[in-house]
Amino acid sequence: MSSQLIIASTFLLAMILSVVSLPQSAPIEVAYVRPEWITLVLIYWVIALPKRIGMRIAWIIGMLTDVLLGSLLGQHALIYMLVAYISYTLYQRLRMMSIWQQSLFVFVIILLSQILNFWAVRITGVVEWTSWYFLPSVISSLMWPWIFMSLRSVRRRFNVI
Amino acid sequence: MVDHWTSWLELVRASLTTVVTPVIVAADFPAKTLEYLSVATSTRKALIQEITRLDQTHLLLRAQTQKMRALTAENNRLRILLGSAEKSQDNVVVAELIGIDPDPKTHEVIIDKGAVNGTFIGQSILDAQGLMGQVISVSRYTSRVLLISDPSHSVPVQVARSNLRLVAQGSGATSHLNLMFVQNSADILAGDLLISSGLGGRFPAGYPVAIVNKFESQLGNPFAFVTAVPSALLDRGRYVLLVFTEDNQYSPSEKFYDKNLD
């Protein structure tokens, strides 16, 4: 199977997971437990295949995420480009790190993207800062080892290079 | 930023949304399957009971509609006699809710009717109990609805009992709306029904919006603190109604009206 298709389907799965509706009886704070699936997948592919997945792909994914979540067009595109840029400049170092050190990196990156997201929404609308905004980065960094290992097994299984 | 201040990207957004429609449908699949399974596994007896109950409700509503038709005709005749404009009937189309915004701060939902079904920006959305919100972006097969509980949304209302005109603003929680700029001496009580006033030309007049649950006059403050509970089940239910009003046809000039301003 062509490797583009594999990469595209992981992104597609991440998008589905980031909009799948929660049970309506769940308390509203449960929504903050959702990891940043798309950012995690993006970071993985940039580290794994820096020659193929770069800022251009990040921009396209970001635009699609923007329409999917109804945010401003370009908001996620810009943030994902930044994420891809940082991951790309550090990919050689990141590959050397242990998986828990990578988790720490993921924590910082996702916190940064959360703050940028909050700024963009703050400028254009009415939102208040709550400490709940820290939760997705914590959850995402805890999810990272599993995301990393499953995507690596997918990459090896289908020989994506 | 361009997207926020201008409407140039509306077309880009519409076509890109059409591209991601499969993702939205796929994300809705578990909920839909669960609903289907709950119907498929319910017993024959429960289904028969359900049908009987629905039949009775149907009959009751039919009876009420008969009376309603006569009253509407009479009302219009009286309006003609008074020389005021005739009120038109609104048509509704049932739409299914297929997505909810994952961010709990924004109260937006996605419905399965889009441009091909004639949906337009600014169209009102109801459920069986009352006003739910308005359409803010339309793609080919889906559209995005801003609920009245979103903090950036306000709806012009009037008190059904005293015809007092007010503005109900979303609070960010589906449990209540805030009523803005209510004077301490205003004729408003807990339990009053608020209906849409139709001012501003965005929402059709006369649909129930909320019921006042708290009125606290604040000494030393020019305005009272008033909240109301939305009549519509904003966070429950899968089916909504799209309103097509005859006199409020889609006009291009108001297509890109800023959603934050009304």
Short mmCIF file of C-alpha atoms in Angstrom, two decimals:
data_model
loop_
_atom_site.label_atom_id
_atom_site.label_comp_id
_atom_site.label_asym_id
_atom_site.label_seq_id
_atom_site.Cartn_x
_atom_site.Cartn_y
_atom_site.Cartn_z
CA MET A 1 0.00 0.00 0.00
CA SER A 2 1.31 3.42 -0.79
CA SER A 3 2.84 5.22 2.14
CA GLN A 4 0.97 8.47 1.49
CA LEU A 5 -2.27 6.62 2.07
CA ILE A 6 -1.05 5.28 5.41
CA ILE A 7 0.03 8.72 6.59
CA ALA A 8 -3.19 10.30 5.39
CA SER A 9 -5.29 7.67 7.15
CA THR A 10 -3.51 8.24 10.47
CA PHE A 11 -4.29 11.93 10.18
CA LEU A 12 -7.89 11.09 9.24
CA LEU A 13 -8.22 8.87 12.30
CA ALA A 14 -6.78 11.64 14.49
CA MET A 15 -9.33 14.09 13.08
CA ILE A 16 -12.21 11.70 13.71
CA LEU A 17 -11.01 11.15 17.28
CA SER A 18 -10.79 14.88 17.89
CA VAL A 19 -14.43 15.54 16.95
CA VAL A 20 -16.11 12.30 18.02
CA SER A 21 -18.98 13.29 20.31
CA LEU A 22 -18.87 12.37 23.96
CA PRO A 23 -21.87 10.92 25.76
CA GLN A 24 -24.17 13.82 26.57
CA SER A 25 -24.54 12.77 30.17
CA ALA A 26 -20.83 13.32 30.78
CA PRO A 27 -19.87 16.46 32.72
CA ILE A 28 -18.60 19.33 30.61
CA GLU A 29 -15.05 19.14 31.96
CA VAL A 30 -14.59 15.72 30.35
CA ALA A 31 -14.11 17.58 27.07
CA TYR A 32 -10.77 18.88 28.32
CA VAL A 33 -9.48 15.34 28.82
CA ARG A 34 -9.38 14.84 25.05
CA PRO A 35 -5.74 14.67 23.90
CA GLU A 36 -4.60 16.80 20.98
CA TRP A 37 -4.65 13.84 18.61
CA ILE A 38 -3.79 15.73 15.44
CA THR A 39 -0.81 17.55 16.99
CA LEU A 40 0.54 14.26 18.39
CA VAL A 41 0.30 12.50 15.04
CA LEU A 42 1.87 15.49 13.32
CA ILE A 43 4.81 15.55 15.74
CA TYR A 44 5.36 11.83 15.21
CA TRP A 45 5.45 12.03 11.44
CA VAL A 46 7.69 15.10 11.43
CA ILE A 47 10.19 13.32 13.69
CA ALA A 48 9.96 10.06 11.79
CA LEU A 49 9.93 11.39 8.22
CA PRO A 50 11.23 14.97 8.35
CA LYS A 51 11.98 14.95 4.64
CA ARG A 52 8.38 14.22 3.70
CA ILE A 53 6.17 15.69 6.40
CA GLY A 54 7.02 19.32 6.82
CA MET A 55 5.39 22.65 7.21
CA ARG A 56 3.41 22.40 3.98
CA ILE A 57 1.60 19.27 5.15
CA ALA A 58 1.14 20.90 8.57
CA TRP A 59 -0.53 23.86 6.92
CA ILE A 60 -2.93 21.66 4.93
CA ILE A 61 -3.82 19.61 8.01
CA GLY A 62 -4.27 22.84 9.96
CA MET A 63 -6.68 24.31 7.42
CA LEU A 64 -8.76 21.13 7.47
CA THR A 65 -8.76 21.19 11.28
CA ASP A 66 -9.93 24.80 11.21
CA VAL A 67 -13.02 24.01 9.18
CA LEU A 68 -13.59 20.85 11.18
CA LEU A 69 -13.61 22.71 14.50
CA GLY A 70 -15.12 25.92 13.15
CA SER A 71 -12.19 28.01 14.32
CA LEU A 72 -10.78 30.94 12.38
CA LEU A 73 -9.35 29.86 9.04
CA GLY A 74 -5.59 29.73 9.48
CA GLN A 75 -5.58 29.54 13.26
CA HIS A 76 -4.69 25.88 13.54
CA ALA A 77 -2.77 26.07 10.25
CA LEU A 78 -0.38 28.58 11.77
CA ILE A 79 -0.05 26.69 15.05
CA TYR A 80 0.60 23.36 13.31
CA MET A 81 3.20 25.01 11.10
CA LEU A 82 4.94 26.25 14.24
CA VAL A 83 4.74 22.78 15.80
CA ALA A 84 6.14 21.23 12.62
CA TYR A 85 8.90 23.84 12.48
CA ILE A 86 10.02 23.26 16.06
CA SER A 87 9.86 19.49 15.66
CA TYR A 88 11.75 19.68 12.39
CA THR A 89 14.59 21.77 13.78
CA LEU A 90 14.93 19.42 16.76
CA TYR A 91 14.20 16.06 15.13
CA GLN A 92 17.75 14.73 15.30
CA ARG A 93 17.96 15.50 19.00
CA LEU A 94 14.44 14.17 19.66
CA ARG A 95 15.28 10.81 18.08
CA MET A 96 18.10 10.39 20.56
CA MET A 97 15.89 11.12 23.55
CA SER A 98 14.16 8.49 25.64
CA ILE A 99 10.42 8.27 25.23
CA TRP A 100 9.72 10.06 28.51
CA GLN A 101 11.95 12.93 27.57
CA GLN A 102 10.01 13.14 24.34
CA SER A 103 6.85 13.29 26.43
CA LEU A 104 8.21 16.35 28.16
CA PHE A 105 8.88 17.94 24.78
CA VAL A 106 5.33 17.10 23.70
CA PHE A 107 4.01 18.69 26.88
CA VAL A 108 5.81 21.97 26.15
CA ILE A 109 4.77 22.00 22.49
CA ILE A 110 1.11 21.33 23.22
CA LEU A 111 1.03 23.87 26.02
CA LEU A 112 2.45 26.40 23.57
CA SER A 113 -0.17 25.56 20.97
CA GLN A 114 -2.93 25.74 23.60
CA ILE A 115 -1.77 29.22 24.61
CA LEU A 116 -1.57 30.39 21.00
CA ASN A 117 -5.04 28.95 20.37
CA PHE A 118 -6.35 30.75 23.41
CA TRP A 119 -4.82 34.03 22.23
CA ALA A 120 -6.40 33.73 18.80
CA VAL A 121 -9.82 33.03 20.31
CA ARG A 122 -9.33 35.69 22.97
CA ILE A 123 -8.63 38.40 20.38
CA THR A 124 -11.74 37.59 18.38
CA GLY A 125 -14.29 36.53 20.95
CA VAL A 126 -15.24 36.05 24.55
CA VAL A 127 -13.43 33.33 26.49
CA GLU A 128 -11.99 33.23 29.96
CA TRP A 129 -8.75 31.53 30.90
CA THR A 130 -9.24 28.51 33.13
CA SER A 131 -6.66 26.10 34.49
CA TRP A 132 -8.46 23.40 32.49
CA TYR A 133 -6.46 24.56 29.48
CA PHE A 134 -3.40 22.86 30.98
CA LEU A 135 -5.11 19.48 31.00
CA PRO A 136 -4.89 18.63 27.25
CA SER A 137 -1.11 19.08 27.32
CA VAL A 138 -0.78 16.83 30.38
CA ILE A 139 -3.04 14.18 28.88
CA SER A 140 -1.36 14.44 25.49
CA SER A 141 2.12 14.03 26.94
CA LEU A 142 0.91 10.99 28.89
CA MET A 143 -0.57 9.60 25.66
CA TRP A 144 2.63 10.22 23.69
CA PRO A 145 4.43 6.92 24.47
CA TRP A 146 1.44 4.93 23.26
CA ILE A 147 0.90 7.09 20.19
CA PHE A 148 4.60 6.88 19.42
CA MET A 149 4.77 3.11 19.74
CA SER A 150 1.58 2.41 17.81
CA LEU A 151 2.51 4.77 14.99
CA ARG A 152 6.00 3.28 14.88
CA SER A 153 4.57 -0.20 14.58
CA VAL A 154 2.27 1.04 11.82
CA ARG A 155 5.23 2.61 10.07
CA ARG A 156 7.30 -0.59 10.31
CA ARG A 157 4.42 -2.87 9.43
CA PHE A 158 3.64 -1.01 6.22
CA ASN A 159 7.24 -0.02 5.63
CA VAL A 160 6.53 3.67 5.32
CA ILE A 161 9.70 5.58 4.44
CA MET B 1 -7.63 37.48 11.20
CA VAL B 2 -8.87 38.04 7.65
CA ASP B 3 -11.50 35.46 8.39
CA HIS B 4 -12.75 37.32 11.43
CA TRP B 5 -13.06 40.81 9.98
CA THR B 6 -14.14 40.08 6.44
CA SER B 7 -16.23 37.54 4.61
CA TRP B 8 -13.80 36.86 1.78
CA LEU B 9 -12.98 33.39 2.98
CA GLU B 10 -16.60 32.26 3.37
CA LEU B 11 -16.44 30.36 0.09
CA VAL B 12 -13.10 28.73 0.96
CA ARG B 13 -14.50 27.65 4.30
CA ALA B 14 -17.65 26.26 2.70
CA SER B 15 -15.74 24.16 0.18
CA LEU B 16 -13.18 22.96 2.72
CA THR B 17 -15.98 21.99 5.09
CA THR B 18 -17.50 19.93 2.31
CA VAL B 19 -14.15 18.13 2.07
CA VAL B 20 -14.13 17.23 5.77
CA THR B 21 -17.81 16.19 5.86
CA PRO B 22 -16.84 12.46 5.82
CA VAL B 23 -14.82 13.02 9.01
CA ILE B 24 -17.84 14.55 10.74
CA VAL B 25 -20.06 11.70 9.61
CA ALA B 26 -17.49 9.12 10.74
CA ALA B 27 -17.17 10.79 14.13
CA ASP B 28 -20.94 10.65 14.53
CA PHE B 29 -21.01 6.94 13.71
CA PRO B 30 -20.62 5.56 17.29
CA ALA B 31 -23.47 7.69 18.65
CA LYS B 32 -25.68 6.76 15.72
CA THR B 33 -24.90 3.07 16.09
CA LEU B 34 -25.71 3.23 19.78
CA GLU B 35 -29.04 4.85 19.03
CA TYR B 36 -29.81 2.25 16.37
CA LEU B 37 -28.88 -0.58 18.72
CA SER B 38 -31.09 0.75 21.48
CA VAL B 39 -34.04 0.70 19.06
CA ALA B 40 -33.09 -2.67 17.60
CA THR B 41 -32.80 -4.36 20.98
CA SER B 42 -35.91 -2.90 22.58
CA THR B 43 -38.70 -5.36 23.10
CA ARG B 44 -41.81 -5.72 20.99
CA LYS B 45 -43.98 -4.72 23.93
CA ALA B 46 -42.02 -1.53 24.58
CA LEU B 47 -42.27 -0.63 20.91
CA ILE B 48 -46.03 -1.18 20.87
CA GLN B 49 -46.37 1.02 23.95
CA GLU B 50 -44.23 3.66 22.32
CA ILE B 51 -46.37 3.62 19.17
CA THR B 52 -49.57 3.92 21.20
CA ARG B 53 -48.15 6.86 23.11
CA LEU B 54 -47.00 8.58 19.93
CA ASP B 55 -50.40 7.98 18.31
CA GLN B 56 -52.10 9.68 21.21
CA THR B 57 -49.73 12.64 21.12
CA HIS B 58 -50.24 12.88 17.37
CA LEU B 59 -54.00 12.96 17.80
CA LEU B 60 -53.79 15.63 20.48
CA LEU B 61 -51.50 17.79 18.36
CA ARG B 62 -53.75 17.35 15.33
CA ALA B 63 -56.69 18.60 17.35
CA GLN B 64 -54.71 21.61 18.51
CA THR B 65 -53.59 22.35 14.95
CA GLN B 66 -57.21 22.41 13.72
CA LYS B 67 -58.00 25.11 16.21
CA MET B 68 -54.73 26.85 15.43
CA ARG B 69 -55.58 27.11 11.73
CA ALA B 70 -58.90 28.75 12.46
CA LEU B 71 -57.27 31.13 14.91
CA THR B 72 -54.53 32.06 12.44
CA ALA B 73 -57.10 32.85 9.77
CA GLU B 74 -59.11 34.91 12.23
CA ASN B 75 -56.02 36.70 13.45
CA ASN B 76 -55.00 37.60 9.92
CA ARG B 77 -58.50 38.90 9.14
CA LEU B 78 -58.33 41.09 12.22
CA ARG B 79 -54.89 42.30 11.22
CA ILE B 80 -56.18 43.23 7.79
CA LEU B 81 -59.02 45.13 9.44
CA LEU B 82 -56.48 46.94 11.60
CA GLY B 83 -54.42 47.69 8.52
CA SER B 84 -51.26 45.95 9.68
CA ALA B 85 -49.26 43.48 7.67
CA GLU B 86 -50.44 39.91 7.47
CA LYS B 87 -48.35 37.42 9.38
CA SER B 88 -47.04 34.59 7.31
CA GLN B 89 -46.80 30.97 8.28
CA ASP B 90 -43.38 29.46 8.84
CA ASN B 91 -42.33 26.21 7.25
CA VAL B 92 -40.01 23.89 9.09
CA VAL B 93 -37.70 21.12 7.93
CA VAL B 94 -36.40 18.46 10.29
CA ALA B 95 -32.61 18.20 10.52
CA GLU B 96 -30.46 15.78 12.43
CA LEU B 97 -27.65 16.83 14.70
CA ILE B 98 -24.46 15.11 13.55
CA GLY B 99 -21.70 16.88 15.43
CA ILE B 100 -20.97 18.89 18.53
CA ASP B 101 -18.08 21.30 18.88
CA PRO B 102 -15.44 19.52 21.02
CA ASP B 103 -14.49 22.79 22.74
CA PRO B 104 -16.81 23.22 25.73
CA LYS B 105 -16.37 27.00 25.55
CA THR B 106 -18.13 27.33 22.22
CA HIS B 107 -21.71 26.20 21.90
CA GLU B 108 -21.87 25.09 18.31
CA VAL B 109 -23.40 22.04 16.69
CA ILE B 110 -23.34 20.64 13.16
CA ILE B 111 -26.54 19.58 11.41
CA ASP B 112 -26.98 17.37 8.38
CA LYS B 113 -28.68 19.94 6.13
CA GLY B 114 -26.57 22.19 3.92
CA ALA B 115 -26.67 24.36 0.85
CA VAL B 116 -28.31 21.60 -1.20
CA ASN B 117 -31.27 21.72 1.20
CA GLY B 118 -31.56 25.50 0.95
CA THR B 119 -30.04 26.32 4.31
CA PHE B 120 -28.69 29.87 4.57
CA ILE B 121 -26.59 31.86 7.03
CA GLY B 122 -28.74 33.41 9.72
CA GLN B 123 -31.49 30.81 9.50
CA SER B 124 -33.21 30.07 12.81
CA ILE B 125 -33.09 26.65 14.43
CA LEU B 126 -35.81 25.38 16.75
CA ASP B 127 -36.53 22.24 18.63
CA ALA B 128 -39.90 21.06 19.86
CA GLN B 129 -39.72 23.32 22.92
CA GLY B 130 -38.28 26.56 21.65
CA LEU B 131 -35.60 28.53 19.86
CA MET B 132 -32.17 26.88 19.69
CA GLY B 133 -29.89 29.10 17.65
CA GLN B 134 -28.94 30.21 14.19
CA VAL B 135 -26.91 28.94 11.24
CA ILE B 136 -23.48 30.59 11.03
CA SER B 137 -21.82 28.73 8.19
CA VAL B 138 -23.12 26.53 5.44
CA SER B 139 -21.31 23.92 3.40
CA ARG B 140 -22.71 21.67 0.75
CA TYR B 141 -24.19 18.95 2.97
CA THR B 142 -23.81 20.28 6.51
CA SER B 143 -24.14 23.54 8.39
CA ARG B 144 -22.84 24.87 11.65
CA VAL B 145 -25.28 26.25 14.20
CA LEU B 146 -24.47 28.74 16.96
CA LEU B 147 -26.65 28.01 19.99
CA ILE B 148 -28.34 30.78 21.98
CA SER B 149 -26.28 29.77 25.02
CA ASP B 150 -22.96 30.72 23.40
CA PRO B 151 -21.46 33.75 25.16
CA SER B 152 -21.11 35.60 21.84
CA HIS B 153 -24.77 35.15 20.97
CA SER B 154 -27.68 37.40 21.88
CA VAL B 155 -31.32 37.08 20.94
CA PRO B 156 -33.93 39.86 21.06
CA VAL B 157 -36.85 38.69 23.21
CA GLN B 158 -39.98 40.05 24.80
CA VAL B 159 -41.85 39.05 27.91
CA ALA B 160 -45.03 37.30 26.76
CA ARG B 161 -47.05 38.72 29.67
CA SER B 162 -46.07 42.39 29.55
CA ASN B 163 -44.56 42.77 26.03
CA LEU B 164 -41.41 44.20 27.62
CA ARG B 165 -38.56 44.04 25.11
CA LEU B 166 -35.23 42.66 26.29
CA VAL B 167 -32.02 41.12 25.02
CA ALA B 168 -31.06 37.63 26.18
CA GLN B 169 -27.36 36.88 26.00
CA GLY B 170 -25.79 33.44 26.19
CA SER B 171 -23.91 32.69 29.37
CA GLY B 172 -21.58 29.95 28.17
CA ALA B 173 -23.63 27.35 30.04
CA THR B 174 -26.70 25.64 28.62
CA SER B 175 -28.47 26.03 31.96
CA HIS B 176 -29.31 29.73 31.70
CA LEU B 177 -29.26 32.93 29.62
CA ASN B 178 -28.49 36.36 30.99
CA LEU B 179 -30.96 39.17 30.37
CA MET B 180 -29.15 42.38 29.62
CA PHE B 181 -30.03 45.92 30.68
CA VAL B 182 -33.17 45.16 32.68
CA GLN B 183 -34.19 48.09 34.84
CA ASN B 184 -34.69 47.43 38.53
CA SER B 185 -38.31 48.51 38.22
CA ALA B 186 -39.03 46.44 35.09
CA ASP B 187 -42.27 44.49 34.92
CA ILE B 188 -40.77 41.03 34.97
CA LEU B 189 -41.25 38.11 37.32
CA ALA B 190 -39.75 34.70 37.82
CA GLY B 191 -41.78 32.27 35.73
CA ASP B 192 -42.41 34.72 32.87
CA LEU B 193 -42.13 33.24 29.40
CA LEU B 194 -39.78 35.03 27.00
CA ILE B 195 -40.64 34.81 23.32
CA SER B 196 -38.56 35.96 20.37
CA SER B 197 -39.56 39.51 19.48
CA GLY B 198 -38.51 39.42 15.84
CA LEU B 199 -36.66 42.70 16.20
CA GLY B 200 -33.45 42.81 14.23
CA GLY B 201 -35.03 40.69 11.52
CA ARG B 202 -32.93 37.66 12.26
CA PHE B 203 -35.27 35.44 14.26
CA PRO B 204 -38.97 34.98 13.48
CA ALA B 205 -41.23 36.48 16.14
CA GLY B 206 -43.30 34.50 18.62
CA TYR B 207 -41.21 31.42 19.36
CA PRO B 208 -40.57 30.60 23.03
CA VAL B 209 -36.96 31.25 24.00
CA ALA B 210 -36.65 30.93 27.78
CA ILE B 211 -38.43 31.13 31.11
CA VAL B 212 -37.25 33.66 33.69
CA ASN B 213 -36.00 31.90 36.80
CA LYS B 214 -34.31 34.65 38.79
CA PHE B 215 -34.93 38.37 39.17
CA GLU B 216 -32.74 40.24 41.63
CA SER B 217 -32.91 44.00 41.70
CA GLN B 218 -29.53 45.34 42.71
CA LEU B 219 -29.47 48.47 44.81
CA GLY B 220 -26.90 50.99 43.64
CA ASN B 221 -26.73 49.32 40.27
CA PRO B 222 -28.72 50.66 37.30
CA PHE B 223 -29.69 47.21 36.05
CA ALA B 224 -31.13 44.14 37.70
CA PHE B 225 -29.62 40.67 37.58
CA VAL B 226 -32.00 38.47 35.62
CA THR B 227 -31.45 34.97 34.30
CA ALA B 228 -33.71 32.67 32.31
CA VAL B 229 -33.71 28.95 31.54
CA PRO B 230 -33.76 28.18 27.81
CA SER B 231 -36.92 26.37 26.73
CA ALA B 232 -35.13 24.36 24.03
CA LEU B 233 -33.18 21.29 25.09
CA LEU B 234 -29.85 22.72 23.97
CA ASP B 235 -27.61 19.88 25.07
CA ARG B 236 -29.98 16.98 24.50
CA GLY B 237 -31.95 15.60 21.61
CA ARG B 238 -30.81 14.70 18.13
CA TYR B 239 -33.43 16.34 15.97
CA VAL B 240 -33.88 20.04 15.31
CA LEU B 241 -36.15 22.11 13.08
CA LEU B 242 -34.92 24.53 10.42
CA VAL B 243 -37.30 27.47 9.95
CA PHE B 244 -38.07 28.80 6.50
CA THR B 245 -40.08 31.99 6.91
CA GLU B 246 -41.90 33.29 3.86
CA ASP B 247 -41.26 36.96 4.50
CA ASN B 248 -37.67 36.50 5.59
CA GLN B 249 -36.26 35.14 2.38
CA TYR B 250 -32.57 34.88 1.93
CA SER B 251 -31.12 38.16 0.72
CA PRO B 252 -27.47 38.43 -0.32
CA SER B 253 -26.96 41.75 1.43
CA GLU B 254 -27.39 40.25 4.87
CA LYS B 255 -25.54 37.07 4.04
CA PHE B 256 -22.32 38.08 5.78
CA TYR B 257 -23.85 39.92 8.67
CA ASP B 258 -21.50 39.73 11.63
CA LYS B 259 -22.77 37.03 13.96
CA ASN B 260 -21.38 38.81 17.00
CA LEU B 261 -23.51 41.85 16.51
CA ASP B 262 -26.98 40.45 16.79
#
